[in-house]
Amino acid sequence: MVEDGGEEEAEGESGEMPAATAAPPLQRCNGFLTGKEAAGGGRAAPAGGEEQPAAPAAPAAPAAAEAEAMLPTGAGRVETRLSRRRLAVLAVFSCYSLVNAFQWIQYSILSNVFAVFYGVSFTQIDWLSMVYMVAYVPLILPATWLLDARGLRLTALLGSGLNALGAWLKCGSLAPQRYPLTLAAQAVCAVAQVFILGLPSRIASVWFGPTEVSTACAVAVLGNQLGTAIGFLLPPVLVPNTPNDIDLMAHNISIMFYGTAIVSTLLFFLTGVVFEEKPKYPPSHSQAVLLTKPPEDYSYKQSITNLFKNTPFVLLLISYGIMTGTFYSVSTLLNQMIVTHYEGEEVNAGRIGLTLVVAGMVGSIICGLWLDYTKTYKQTTLIVYILSFVGLLVFTFTLDLGYLIVVFVTGGVLGFFMTGYLPLGFEFAVEITYPESEGTSSGLLNASAQIFGILFTLVQGKLTTDYSPRAGNLFLCAWIFVGIILTALIKSDLRRHIVNSGIVNVDVKAVSGDSVI
């Protein structure tokens, strides 16, 4: 493990950020004011400590007009480097995010086993999964405030620590009639999730360069998806259904619970060793200019207010909630849809779910690589949205044909595009809301997804039960069509990309809600 010390060899790209010469009037831009002129007659101290004269800035492109309004005077030239530690940070985060997702799905995939073991109804077992969504919505604002106010390292330690604590509490519920304890343990894991789901875009922005930031975000999201996939696959192998031998069932469950607890604890300690607040050198120009922002001037309330005043972000917030909520609903009700048309195919229903998630993991990586290469955020997001709509229509009208292999194929295609949309939404939000906190924007996106997921699951479940799976899926298709329209209306204002491209140099300072413009 390489520390970010002065002896560390720079990896990847490094560069210097040019400065601007003329100061525009103070203007508010996304909750931040332009920086004050540096002391010393417009000269600023760079990272090396020597003062350099400010160089004239190139004229801003028309698309950068709003970002140019944030230009400071006399900004220094800042060195950017990539730290080798960034790969370890990404790997450790992806692993403990994986374990958290595994703990979410491990009950649902064994609902009949746990219902017998704890002597409760299937509805009570369902709540062991639903608690993840219920806990997220009220806790996301405090969690994003903590991320902004106390930083990345503390938030990561809370997420991995609570994940391990919940896993160990489950080990105490290895006996019938201890359902309340296992529910409390799962609630702890649900709280841990709140400190996990909002971190991919923050980790990518703080640690990775502009040519790899979208791929890094996709890999971070991939960890959670991989945990769900393993959760579909591994628990049925570890805990076969033995309703006539409760002692054997308890032994098998203990292997899963203790194994998860040991891995979670190891990852907690690795988080403490690997995670740092930020690298010694900023990885990109957009991060370099944020270093000039005085922490004491930051206003979390103002940041939230400005995000909701940002029309493109509000449109993305709704469209992201629709798409991801649809994915949650389809995943939750997949078993019910499959067995309606293919009686006795519960095992294959689980395999179709695995196919859907694995295909989505591939989609996430491909979409991340594509964004890093092209920076076509809106176009890619819109195309993926349209293809998801087409995929759901095909899935809906081929579900009852009687050919299970067709369902495998259409489910995989649907998962590829729907799950591939997740990193797209995170990165697009960071672009159009820069320099607001990545954790806040992604946290709000996840909250929207949870709300839509709960509503869609309830309505689609009712339509599926009372009418047919086709009725429930057509309900979701109608909402995705609305999402396409909303996505088409989003203005593609790539503020972070403008800064990283060197078109403008942004020095931002947070302002409180009562600042005078």
Short mmCIF file of C-alpha atoms in Angstrom, two decimals:
data_model
loop_
_atom_site.label_atom_id
_atom_site.label_comp_id
_atom_site.label_asym_id
_atom_site.label_seq_id
_atom_site.Cartn_x
_atom_site.Cartn_y
_atom_site.Cartn_z
CA MET A 1 0.00 0.00 0.00
CA VAL A 2 1.52 3.27 -1.08
CA GLU A 3 1.09 6.38 0.97
CA ASP A 4 0.46 9.70 -0.72
CA GLY A 5 3.81 11.07 0.32
CA GLY A 6 6.26 13.19 -1.54
CA GLU A 7 8.25 10.12 -2.58
CA GLU A 8 5.30 8.55 -4.36
CA GLU A 9 5.67 8.43 -8.11
CA ALA A 10 2.89 10.17 -9.93
CA GLU A 11 0.66 7.82 -11.82
CA GLY A 12 -1.52 8.69 -14.78
CA GLU A 13 -1.95 12.27 -15.75
CA SER A 14 -0.75 15.40 -14.07
CA GLY A 15 -1.28 18.94 -15.11
CA GLU A 16 -1.46 22.54 -14.17
CA MET A 17 -4.49 24.69 -14.02
CA PRO A 18 -4.25 28.08 -15.73
CA ALA A 19 -5.49 31.15 -13.97
CA ALA A 20 -7.81 33.94 -14.95
CA THR A 21 -6.93 37.60 -15.07
CA ALA A 22 -10.15 39.54 -14.86
CA ALA A 23 -12.61 39.30 -12.02
CA PRO A 24 -16.30 39.31 -12.83
CA PRO A 25 -18.79 40.70 -10.33
CA LEU A 26 -19.70 38.44 -7.44
CA GLN A 27 -22.42 36.09 -8.59
CA ARG A 28 -24.09 33.10 -7.08
CA CYS A 29 -23.62 29.91 -9.03
CA ASN A 30 -25.12 26.75 -7.59
CA GLY A 31 -24.66 27.97 -4.05
CA PHE A 32 -21.11 29.21 -4.36
CA LEU A 33 -19.57 32.61 -4.86
CA THR A 34 -16.51 33.41 -6.86
CA GLY A 35 -13.31 33.51 -4.87
CA LYS A 36 -11.67 36.63 -3.61
CA GLU A 37 -8.63 38.06 -5.25
CA ALA A 38 -5.46 36.53 -3.87
CA ALA A 39 -3.24 38.66 -1.76
CA GLY A 40 -0.12 40.05 -3.35
CA GLY A 41 -1.39 41.95 -6.32
CA GLY A 42 -3.26 39.17 -7.98
CA ARG A 43 -0.58 36.53 -7.41
CA ALA A 44 -1.45 33.17 -5.89
CA ALA A 45 0.70 30.54 -4.26
CA PRO A 46 0.70 27.19 -6.05
CA ALA A 47 1.11 23.79 -4.46
CA GLY A 48 4.90 24.07 -4.49
CA GLY A 49 4.83 27.17 -2.33
CA GLU A 50 6.36 29.59 -4.88
CA GLU A 51 4.36 32.46 -6.19
CA GLN A 52 3.74 32.60 -9.90
CA PRO A 53 2.32 35.45 -11.94
CA ALA A 54 -1.20 34.83 -13.12
CA ALA A 55 -1.47 33.83 -16.76
CA PRO A 56 -4.21 35.10 -19.02
CA ALA A 57 -7.11 32.74 -19.38
CA ALA A 58 -8.38 31.64 -22.74
CA PRO A 59 -11.77 33.03 -23.71
CA ALA A 60 -14.55 30.87 -22.47
CA ALA A 61 -16.69 28.97 -24.90
CA PRO A 62 -20.35 29.97 -25.09
CA ALA A 63 -21.35 26.74 -23.38
CA ALA A 64 -19.17 27.73 -20.43
CA ALA A 65 -20.76 31.13 -19.86
CA GLU A 66 -22.34 30.17 -16.56
CA ALA A 67 -19.22 28.46 -15.30
CA GLU A 68 -17.13 31.45 -16.36
CA ALA A 69 -19.23 33.60 -14.08
CA MET A 70 -17.55 31.79 -11.19
CA LEU A 71 -14.02 32.73 -12.25
CA PRO A 72 -11.77 34.18 -9.56
CA THR A 73 -8.94 36.56 -9.99
CA GLY A 74 -5.33 35.50 -9.72
CA ALA A 75 -5.95 31.79 -9.21
CA GLY A 76 -2.72 29.85 -9.00
CA ARG A 77 -1.45 27.00 -11.07
CA VAL A 78 -2.23 23.78 -9.27
CA GLU A 79 -0.55 20.44 -9.87
CA THR A 80 -2.78 17.41 -10.30
CA ARG A 81 -1.69 13.81 -9.78
CA LEU A 82 -3.27 10.39 -9.50
CA SER A 83 -2.58 8.43 -6.33
CA ARG A 84 -2.01 4.68 -6.39
CA ARG A 85 -4.06 4.46 -3.20
CA ARG A 86 -7.18 5.27 -5.19
CA LEU A 87 -7.40 1.68 -6.45
CA ALA A 88 -7.26 0.28 -2.91
CA VAL A 89 -9.93 2.76 -1.75
CA LEU A 90 -12.21 1.74 -4.62
CA ALA A 91 -11.61 -1.99 -4.02
CA VAL A 92 -12.32 -1.86 -0.28
CA PHE A 93 -15.45 0.25 -0.75
CA SER A 94 -16.76 -2.07 -3.47
CA CYS A 95 -16.21 -5.08 -1.20
CA TYR A 96 -18.05 -3.79 1.85
CA SER A 97 -20.82 -2.45 -0.39
CA LEU A 98 -21.04 -5.98 -1.83
CA VAL A 99 -21.47 -7.49 1.64
CA ASN A 100 -24.16 -4.97 2.51
CA ALA A 101 -26.15 -5.85 -0.62
CA PHE A 102 -25.65 -9.56 0.11
CA GLN A 103 -27.15 -9.09 3.58
CA TRP A 104 -30.13 -7.33 2.04
CA ILE A 105 -31.12 -10.18 -0.27
CA GLN A 106 -30.07 -13.20 1.84
CA TYR A 107 -33.48 -13.42 3.58
CA SER A 108 -35.70 -12.91 0.52
CA ILE A 109 -34.07 -15.63 -1.53
CA LEU A 110 -34.64 -18.04 1.40
CA SER A 111 -38.04 -16.73 2.47
CA ASN A 112 -39.56 -20.20 2.88
CA VAL A 113 -36.57 -21.38 4.95
CA PHE A 114 -36.58 -18.39 7.31
CA ALA A 115 -40.38 -18.42 7.64
CA VAL A 116 -40.16 -21.99 8.96
CA PHE A 117 -37.08 -21.32 11.09
CA TYR A 118 -38.47 -18.26 12.88
CA GLY A 119 -42.10 -19.41 12.77
CA VAL A 120 -43.35 -16.20 11.13
CA SER A 121 -45.32 -15.26 8.03
CA PHE A 122 -43.88 -14.50 4.59
CA THR A 123 -44.90 -10.87 5.05
CA GLN A 124 -42.68 -10.62 8.11
CA ILE A 125 -39.81 -12.10 6.12
CA ASP A 126 -40.46 -9.56 3.36
CA TRP A 127 -39.98 -6.78 5.91
CA LEU A 128 -36.40 -7.97 6.39
CA SER A 129 -35.79 -6.62 2.89
CA MET A 130 -38.24 -3.73 2.92
CA VAL A 131 -36.50 -2.25 5.97
CA TYR A 132 -33.63 -1.23 3.68
CA MET A 133 -35.90 1.03 1.64
CA VAL A 134 -37.85 2.31 4.62
CA ALA A 135 -34.71 3.28 6.55
CA TYR A 136 -33.07 5.07 3.63
CA VAL A 137 -35.61 7.83 3.01
CA PRO A 138 -35.65 9.54 6.45
CA LEU A 139 -31.92 9.04 7.08
CA ILE A 140 -30.45 10.19 3.77
CA LEU A 141 -30.38 13.91 4.63
CA PRO A 142 -28.53 13.40 7.95
CA ALA A 143 -26.16 10.99 6.20
CA THR A 144 -25.33 13.42 3.38
CA TRP A 145 -24.88 16.21 5.92
CA LEU A 146 -22.38 14.01 7.77
CA LEU A 147 -20.55 13.27 4.53
CA ASP A 148 -20.27 16.97 3.71
CA ALA A 149 -19.51 18.15 7.25
CA ARG A 150 -17.27 15.34 8.56
CA GLY A 151 -15.88 13.89 5.39
CA LEU A 152 -15.40 10.73 3.39
CA ARG A 153 -13.32 8.71 5.86
CA LEU A 154 -15.76 8.94 8.79
CA THR A 155 -18.72 8.14 6.54
CA ALA A 156 -16.92 5.10 5.13
CA LEU A 157 -16.04 3.86 8.63
CA LEU A 158 -19.66 4.24 9.74
CA GLY A 159 -20.94 2.33 6.73
CA SER A 160 -18.50 -0.56 7.07
CA GLY A 161 -18.70 -0.57 10.89
CA LEU A 162 -22.50 -0.71 11.06
CA ASN A 163 -22.44 -3.37 8.36
CA ALA A 164 -20.18 -5.53 10.56
CA LEU A 165 -22.23 -4.81 13.70
CA GLY A 166 -25.45 -5.88 12.01
CA ALA A 167 -23.80 -9.08 10.77
CA TRP A 168 -22.65 -10.00 14.30
CA LEU A 169 -26.09 -9.26 15.76
CA LYS A 170 -27.55 -11.76 13.31
CA CYS A 171 -25.29 -14.40 14.82
CA GLY A 172 -27.21 -13.91 18.06
CA SER A 173 -30.50 -14.72 16.35
CA LEU A 174 -29.63 -18.33 15.51
CA ALA A 175 -32.61 -19.81 17.28
CA PRO A 176 -36.35 -20.01 16.60
CA GLN A 177 -38.46 -17.25 18.17
CA ARG A 178 -35.63 -14.72 17.74
CA TYR A 179 -37.16 -12.96 14.79
CA PRO A 180 -37.20 -9.55 16.57
CA LEU A 181 -33.43 -9.74 17.03
CA THR A 182 -32.77 -10.63 13.40
CA LEU A 183 -35.08 -7.76 12.34
CA ALA A 184 -33.14 -5.35 14.57
CA ALA A 185 -29.86 -6.65 13.11
CA GLN A 186 -31.17 -6.13 9.58
CA ALA A 187 -32.25 -2.62 10.54
CA VAL A 188 -28.64 -1.88 11.56
CA CYS A 189 -27.49 -3.12 8.14
CA ALA A 190 -30.15 -0.91 6.57
CA VAL A 191 -28.72 2.13 8.37
CA ALA A 192 -25.26 1.13 7.14
CA GLN A 193 -26.63 1.19 3.59
CA VAL A 194 -27.46 4.89 4.00
CA PHE A 195 -23.74 5.60 4.47
CA ILE A 196 -22.81 3.41 1.49
CA LEU A 197 -25.09 4.13 -1.48
CA GLY A 198 -24.16 7.81 -1.74
CA LEU A 199 -20.39 7.28 -1.86
CA PRO A 200 -19.63 6.02 -5.41
CA SER A 201 -19.70 9.45 -7.07
CA ARG A 202 -17.84 11.09 -4.15
CA ILE A 203 -15.06 8.49 -4.20
CA ALA A 204 -14.78 8.74 -7.98
CA SER A 205 -14.56 12.55 -7.94
CA VAL A 206 -12.17 12.89 -5.00
CA TRP A 207 -9.75 10.12 -5.96
CA PHE A 208 -9.92 9.63 -9.74
CA GLY A 209 -8.91 11.70 -12.76
CA PRO A 210 -11.28 13.09 -15.40
CA THR A 211 -10.55 10.28 -17.88
CA GLU A 212 -11.50 7.54 -15.41
CA VAL A 213 -14.03 9.12 -13.06
CA SER A 214 -17.12 7.61 -14.70
CA THR A 215 -15.54 4.15 -14.87
CA ALA A 216 -14.58 4.40 -11.19
CA CYS A 217 -18.16 5.34 -10.29
CA ALA A 218 -19.44 2.39 -12.32
CA VAL A 219 -17.05 -0.01 -10.53
CA ALA A 220 -18.19 1.33 -7.15
CA VAL A 221 -21.83 0.76 -8.13
CA LEU A 222 -20.83 -2.64 -9.50
CA GLY A 223 -19.84 -3.83 -6.02
CA ASN A 224 -23.39 -3.41 -4.77
CA GLN A 225 -24.81 -5.18 -7.82
CA LEU A 226 -22.35 -8.04 -7.42
CA GLY A 227 -23.47 -8.44 -3.81
CA THR A 228 -27.06 -8.83 -4.96
CA ALA A 229 -25.98 -11.38 -7.57
CA ILE A 230 -24.06 -13.41 -4.97
CA GLY A 231 -27.07 -13.08 -2.68
CA PHE A 232 -29.21 -14.79 -5.32
CA LEU A 233 -26.67 -17.56 -5.81
CA LEU A 234 -24.90 -18.42 -2.53
CA PRO A 235 -27.55 -18.61 0.27
CA PRO A 236 -29.56 -21.45 -1.35
CA VAL A 237 -26.30 -23.43 -1.59
CA LEU A 238 -25.29 -22.75 2.02
CA VAL A 239 -28.76 -23.20 3.53
CA PRO A 240 -30.79 -25.96 1.85
CA ASN A 241 -34.39 -26.32 2.94
CA THR A 242 -34.56 -28.89 5.77
CA PRO A 243 -37.95 -28.23 7.42
CA ASN A 244 -37.83 -31.54 9.32
CA ASP A 245 -34.47 -30.82 10.94
CA ILE A 246 -34.43 -27.39 12.58
CA ASP A 247 -31.07 -28.03 14.25
CA LEU A 248 -29.42 -28.69 10.89
CA MET A 249 -31.14 -25.62 9.50
CA ALA A 250 -29.75 -23.52 12.37
CA HIS A 251 -26.27 -24.93 11.74
CA ASN A 252 -26.43 -24.06 8.05
CA ILE A 253 -27.70 -20.57 8.75
CA SER A 254 -24.91 -20.09 11.30
CA ILE A 255 -22.31 -20.83 8.62
CA MET A 256 -23.76 -18.06 6.45
CA PHE A 257 -24.15 -15.58 9.31
CA TYR A 258 -20.72 -16.13 10.89
CA GLY A 259 -19.00 -16.12 7.52
CA THR A 260 -20.64 -12.79 6.65
CA ALA A 261 -19.71 -11.33 10.05
CA ILE A 262 -16.05 -12.31 9.75
CA VAL A 263 -15.74 -10.87 6.25
CA SER A 264 -17.54 -7.67 7.30
CA THR A 265 -15.20 -7.21 10.26
CA LEU A 266 -12.11 -7.70 8.10
CA LEU A 267 -13.41 -5.10 5.65
CA PHE A 268 -14.07 -2.67 8.51
CA PHE A 269 -10.43 -2.85 9.57
CA LEU A 270 -9.28 -2.53 5.96
CA THR A 271 -11.44 0.58 5.64
CA GLY A 272 -9.65 2.11 8.61
CA VAL A 273 -6.26 1.35 7.07
CA VAL A 274 -6.93 2.26 3.44
CA PHE A 275 -9.38 5.16 3.52
CA GLU A 276 -8.06 8.70 3.74
CA GLU A 277 -10.07 11.88 3.44
CA LYS A 278 -8.45 12.79 0.12
CA PRO A 279 -5.18 12.26 -1.77
CA LYS A 280 -2.22 14.57 -1.21
CA TYR A 281 -2.60 16.01 -4.70
CA PRO A 282 -5.99 16.64 -6.36
CA PRO A 283 -6.65 14.21 -9.24
CA SER A 284 -8.36 16.76 -11.48
CA HIS A 285 -8.71 20.49 -12.02
CA SER A 286 -12.31 20.42 -10.79
CA GLN A 287 -11.13 18.99 -7.46
CA ALA A 288 -8.18 21.37 -7.32
CA VAL A 289 -10.37 24.45 -7.42
CA LEU A 290 -12.64 23.06 -4.69
CA LEU A 291 -9.65 22.99 -2.35
CA THR A 292 -9.90 26.80 -2.16
CA LYS A 293 -13.36 26.60 -0.63
CA PRO A 294 -13.27 27.57 3.08
CA PRO A 295 -15.03 24.78 5.04
CA GLU A 296 -16.41 27.24 7.58
CA ASP A 297 -18.38 28.98 4.83
CA TYR A 298 -20.17 25.82 3.72
CA SER A 299 -23.95 25.74 4.18
CA TYR A 300 -25.58 22.33 3.87
CA LYS A 301 -29.06 23.87 3.95
CA GLN A 302 -28.12 26.25 1.17
CA SER A 303 -26.67 23.38 -0.84
CA ILE A 304 -29.94 21.42 -0.61
CA THR A 305 -31.91 24.55 -1.53
CA ASN A 306 -29.74 25.20 -4.56
CA LEU A 307 -30.07 21.63 -5.78
CA PHE A 308 -33.85 21.90 -5.76
CA LYS A 309 -33.61 25.25 -7.56
CA ASN A 310 -31.53 23.57 -10.27
CA THR A 311 -34.16 22.63 -12.86
CA PRO A 312 -32.03 20.09 -14.78
CA PHE A 313 -31.24 18.30 -11.50
CA VAL A 314 -34.92 18.19 -10.47
CA LEU A 315 -35.80 16.64 -13.84
CA LEU A 316 -33.01 14.10 -13.41
CA LEU A 317 -34.11 13.43 -9.82
CA ILE A 318 -37.58 12.42 -11.01
CA SER A 319 -36.44 10.48 -14.08
CA TYR A 320 -33.76 8.62 -12.09
CA GLY A 321 -36.34 7.70 -9.45
CA ILE A 322 -38.68 6.35 -12.11
CA MET A 323 -36.05 4.19 -13.81
CA THR A 324 -34.40 2.82 -10.68
CA GLY A 325 -37.72 2.41 -8.88
CA THR A 326 -38.92 0.35 -11.85
CA PHE A 327 -35.85 -1.86 -11.55
CA TYR A 328 -36.48 -2.37 -7.82
CA SER A 329 -40.11 -3.26 -8.48
CA VAL A 330 -39.34 -5.72 -11.28
CA SER A 331 -36.64 -7.37 -9.16
CA THR A 332 -38.93 -7.68 -6.14
CA LEU A 333 -41.88 -9.14 -8.07
CA LEU A 334 -39.90 -11.22 -10.55
CA ASN A 335 -40.56 -14.50 -8.75
CA GLN A 336 -44.30 -13.80 -8.68
CA MET A 337 -44.35 -12.92 -12.39
CA ILE A 338 -42.42 -16.04 -13.40
CA VAL A 339 -44.39 -18.59 -11.38
CA THR A 340 -47.66 -17.14 -12.65
CA HIS A 341 -46.80 -18.35 -16.16
CA TYR A 342 -44.29 -21.10 -15.33
CA GLU A 343 -45.61 -23.03 -12.35
CA GLY A 344 -43.00 -24.75 -10.21
CA GLU A 345 -40.09 -22.82 -11.72
CA GLU A 346 -39.01 -21.03 -8.54
CA VAL A 347 -35.37 -22.07 -9.04
CA ASN A 348 -35.30 -20.70 -12.57
CA ALA A 349 -36.95 -17.52 -11.34
CA GLY A 350 -33.93 -17.02 -9.09
CA ARG A 351 -31.62 -17.74 -12.00
CA ILE A 352 -33.42 -15.19 -14.14
CA GLY A 353 -32.93 -12.66 -11.35
CA LEU A 354 -29.23 -13.55 -11.30
CA THR A 355 -29.08 -13.08 -15.08
CA LEU A 356 -30.75 -9.71 -14.78
CA VAL A 357 -28.24 -8.50 -12.17
CA VAL A 358 -25.12 -9.89 -13.89
CA ALA A 359 -26.15 -8.37 -17.22
CA GLY A 360 -26.67 -5.09 -15.38
CA MET A 361 -23.14 -5.28 -13.99
CA VAL A 362 -21.78 -5.54 -17.53
CA GLY A 363 -23.99 -2.62 -18.57
CA SER A 364 -22.69 -0.48 -15.73
CA ILE A 365 -19.05 -0.99 -16.72
CA ILE A 366 -19.69 -0.41 -20.43
CA CYS A 367 -21.68 2.76 -19.73
CA GLY A 368 -18.95 4.04 -17.40
CA LEU A 369 -16.23 3.43 -19.98
CA TRP A 370 -18.33 5.06 -22.67
CA LEU A 371 -18.87 8.20 -20.59
CA ASP A 372 -15.15 8.50 -19.83
CA TYR A 373 -14.41 8.25 -23.55
CA THR A 374 -17.16 10.48 -24.97
CA LYS A 375 -18.51 12.69 -22.13
CA THR A 376 -21.90 12.50 -23.88
CA TYR A 377 -23.91 12.38 -20.66
CA LYS A 378 -27.35 13.46 -21.85
CA GLN A 379 -27.25 11.59 -25.14
CA THR A 380 -26.14 8.35 -23.47
CA THR A 381 -28.66 8.71 -20.65
CA LEU A 382 -31.51 9.31 -23.10
CA ILE A 383 -30.54 6.38 -25.35
CA VAL A 384 -30.26 3.99 -22.38
CA TYR A 385 -33.64 5.20 -21.11
CA ILE A 386 -35.28 4.55 -24.48
CA LEU A 387 -33.68 1.11 -24.79
CA SER A 388 -34.86 0.25 -21.25
CA PHE A 389 -38.40 1.19 -22.32
CA VAL A 390 -38.14 -1.05 -25.38
CA GLY A 391 -36.61 -3.84 -23.28
CA LEU A 392 -39.46 -3.73 -20.76
CA LEU A 393 -42.06 -3.80 -23.54
CA VAL A 394 -40.42 -6.87 -25.10
CA PHE A 395 -40.12 -8.54 -21.69
CA THR A 396 -43.81 -7.82 -20.99
CA PHE A 397 -45.19 -9.27 -24.22
CA THR A 398 -42.89 -12.32 -24.34
CA LEU A 399 -43.30 -13.34 -20.70
CA ASP A 400 -46.30 -15.60 -21.37
CA LEU A 401 -45.10 -17.27 -24.58
CA GLY A 402 -44.20 -20.46 -22.72
CA TYR A 403 -40.48 -20.40 -23.55
CA LEU A 404 -38.37 -19.89 -20.43
CA ILE A 405 -35.21 -19.31 -22.47
CA VAL A 406 -36.86 -16.24 -24.00
CA VAL A 407 -37.47 -14.86 -20.51
CA PHE A 408 -33.79 -15.39 -19.68
CA VAL A 409 -32.75 -13.41 -22.75
CA THR A 410 -35.26 -10.57 -22.38
CA GLY A 411 -34.57 -10.35 -18.63
CA GLY A 412 -30.84 -10.08 -19.31
CA VAL A 413 -31.36 -7.33 -21.89
CA LEU A 414 -33.66 -5.46 -19.50
CA GLY A 415 -31.12 -5.69 -16.67
CA PHE A 416 -28.28 -4.60 -18.96
CA PHE A 417 -29.89 -1.25 -19.73
CA MET A 418 -31.78 -0.58 -16.49
CA THR A 419 -28.82 -1.27 -14.21
CA GLY A 420 -26.40 0.32 -16.64
CA TYR A 421 -28.36 3.51 -16.06
CA LEU A 422 -27.32 3.72 -12.38
CA PRO A 423 -23.79 5.16 -12.84
CA LEU A 424 -25.07 7.31 -15.70
CA GLY A 425 -27.51 9.03 -13.36
CA PHE A 426 -24.88 9.56 -10.63
CA GLU A 427 -22.29 11.04 -12.98
CA PHE A 428 -24.77 13.19 -14.91
CA ALA A 429 -25.99 14.64 -11.59
CA VAL A 430 -22.44 15.50 -10.52
CA GLU A 431 -21.81 17.24 -13.85
CA ILE A 432 -24.90 19.44 -13.84
CA THR A 433 -24.67 20.34 -10.13
CA TYR A 434 -20.92 21.04 -9.81
CA PRO A 435 -19.57 22.36 -7.47
CA GLU A 436 -22.24 21.06 -5.09
CA SER A 437 -21.38 17.97 -3.04
CA GLU A 438 -21.43 14.69 -4.96
CA GLY A 439 -22.69 12.87 -1.88
CA THR A 440 -25.69 15.16 -1.55
CA SER A 441 -26.77 14.87 -5.18
CA SER A 442 -26.35 11.08 -5.30
CA GLY A 443 -28.04 10.71 -1.92
CA LEU A 444 -31.10 12.56 -3.19
CA LEU A 445 -31.13 10.39 -6.32
CA ASN A 446 -31.11 7.26 -4.18
CA ALA A 447 -33.89 8.63 -1.96
CA SER A 448 -36.00 9.28 -5.05
CA ALA A 449 -35.32 5.72 -6.24
CA GLN A 450 -36.39 4.27 -2.88
CA ILE A 451 -39.63 6.27 -2.83
CA PHE A 452 -40.56 5.33 -6.39
CA GLY A 453 -39.47 1.74 -5.68
CA ILE A 454 -41.86 1.40 -2.75
CA LEU A 455 -44.77 2.98 -4.65
CA PHE A 456 -44.17 0.98 -7.83
CA THR A 457 -43.80 -2.29 -5.93
CA LEU A 458 -47.09 -1.77 -4.12
CA VAL A 459 -49.04 -0.75 -7.25
CA GLN A 460 -47.46 -3.30 -9.60
CA GLY A 461 -47.96 -6.03 -7.01
CA LYS A 462 -51.65 -5.15 -6.72
CA LEU A 463 -52.11 -5.08 -10.51
CA THR A 464 -50.24 -8.37 -10.89
CA THR A 465 -52.34 -10.08 -8.23
CA ASP A 466 -55.73 -8.70 -9.31
CA TYR A 467 -55.21 -8.80 -13.07
CA SER A 468 -51.98 -10.18 -14.54
CA PRO A 469 -48.21 -9.56 -14.71
CA ARG A 470 -48.78 -7.82 -18.06
CA ALA A 471 -50.98 -5.18 -16.41
CA GLY A 472 -48.33 -4.46 -13.80
CA ASN A 473 -45.55 -4.22 -16.38
CA LEU A 474 -47.57 -1.92 -18.63
CA PHE A 475 -48.04 0.36 -15.64
CA LEU A 476 -44.26 0.58 -15.35
CA CYS A 477 -43.88 1.11 -19.11
CA ALA A 478 -46.13 4.15 -18.92
CA TRP A 479 -43.97 5.67 -16.20
CA ILE A 480 -40.75 4.98 -18.08
CA PHE A 481 -42.21 6.80 -21.08
CA VAL A 482 -42.75 9.79 -18.81
CA GLY A 483 -39.14 9.46 -17.73
CA ILE A 484 -37.99 9.59 -21.35
CA ILE A 485 -39.75 12.91 -21.81
CA LEU A 486 -38.25 14.33 -18.62
CA THR A 487 -34.77 13.18 -19.63
CA ALA A 488 -35.12 14.85 -23.04
CA LEU A 489 -35.89 18.14 -21.27
CA ILE A 490 -32.70 18.12 -19.17
CA LYS A 491 -30.24 20.83 -20.14
CA SER A 492 -26.79 19.32 -20.58
CA ASP A 493 -24.72 21.83 -18.61
CA LEU A 494 -21.49 19.90 -17.99
CA ARG A 495 -19.89 22.21 -15.43
CA ARG A 496 -17.31 19.78 -14.07
CA HIS A 497 -16.22 18.76 -17.57
CA ILE A 498 -15.80 22.43 -18.52
CA VAL A 499 -13.40 22.96 -15.62
CA ASN A 500 -11.46 19.74 -16.25
CA SER A 501 -11.11 20.67 -19.92
CA GLY A 502 -9.33 23.88 -18.96
CA ILE A 503 -11.94 26.11 -20.58
CA VAL A 504 -12.40 27.96 -17.34
CA ASN A 505 -10.77 27.92 -13.93
CA VAL A 506 -13.25 27.92 -11.12
CA ASP A 507 -12.38 29.01 -7.60
CA VAL A 508 -15.45 28.52 -5.49
CA LYS A 509 -16.40 29.50 -1.97
CA ALA A 510 -19.46 28.24 -0.17
CA VAL A 511 -21.94 30.84 0.98
CA SER A 512 -24.57 30.79 3.67
CA GLY A 513 -28.23 31.18 2.92
CA ASP A 514 -28.31 34.83 3.94
CA SER A 515 -25.35 35.92 1.81
CA VAL A 516 -25.84 39.13 -0.08
CA ILE A 517 -25.32 38.98 -3.81
#
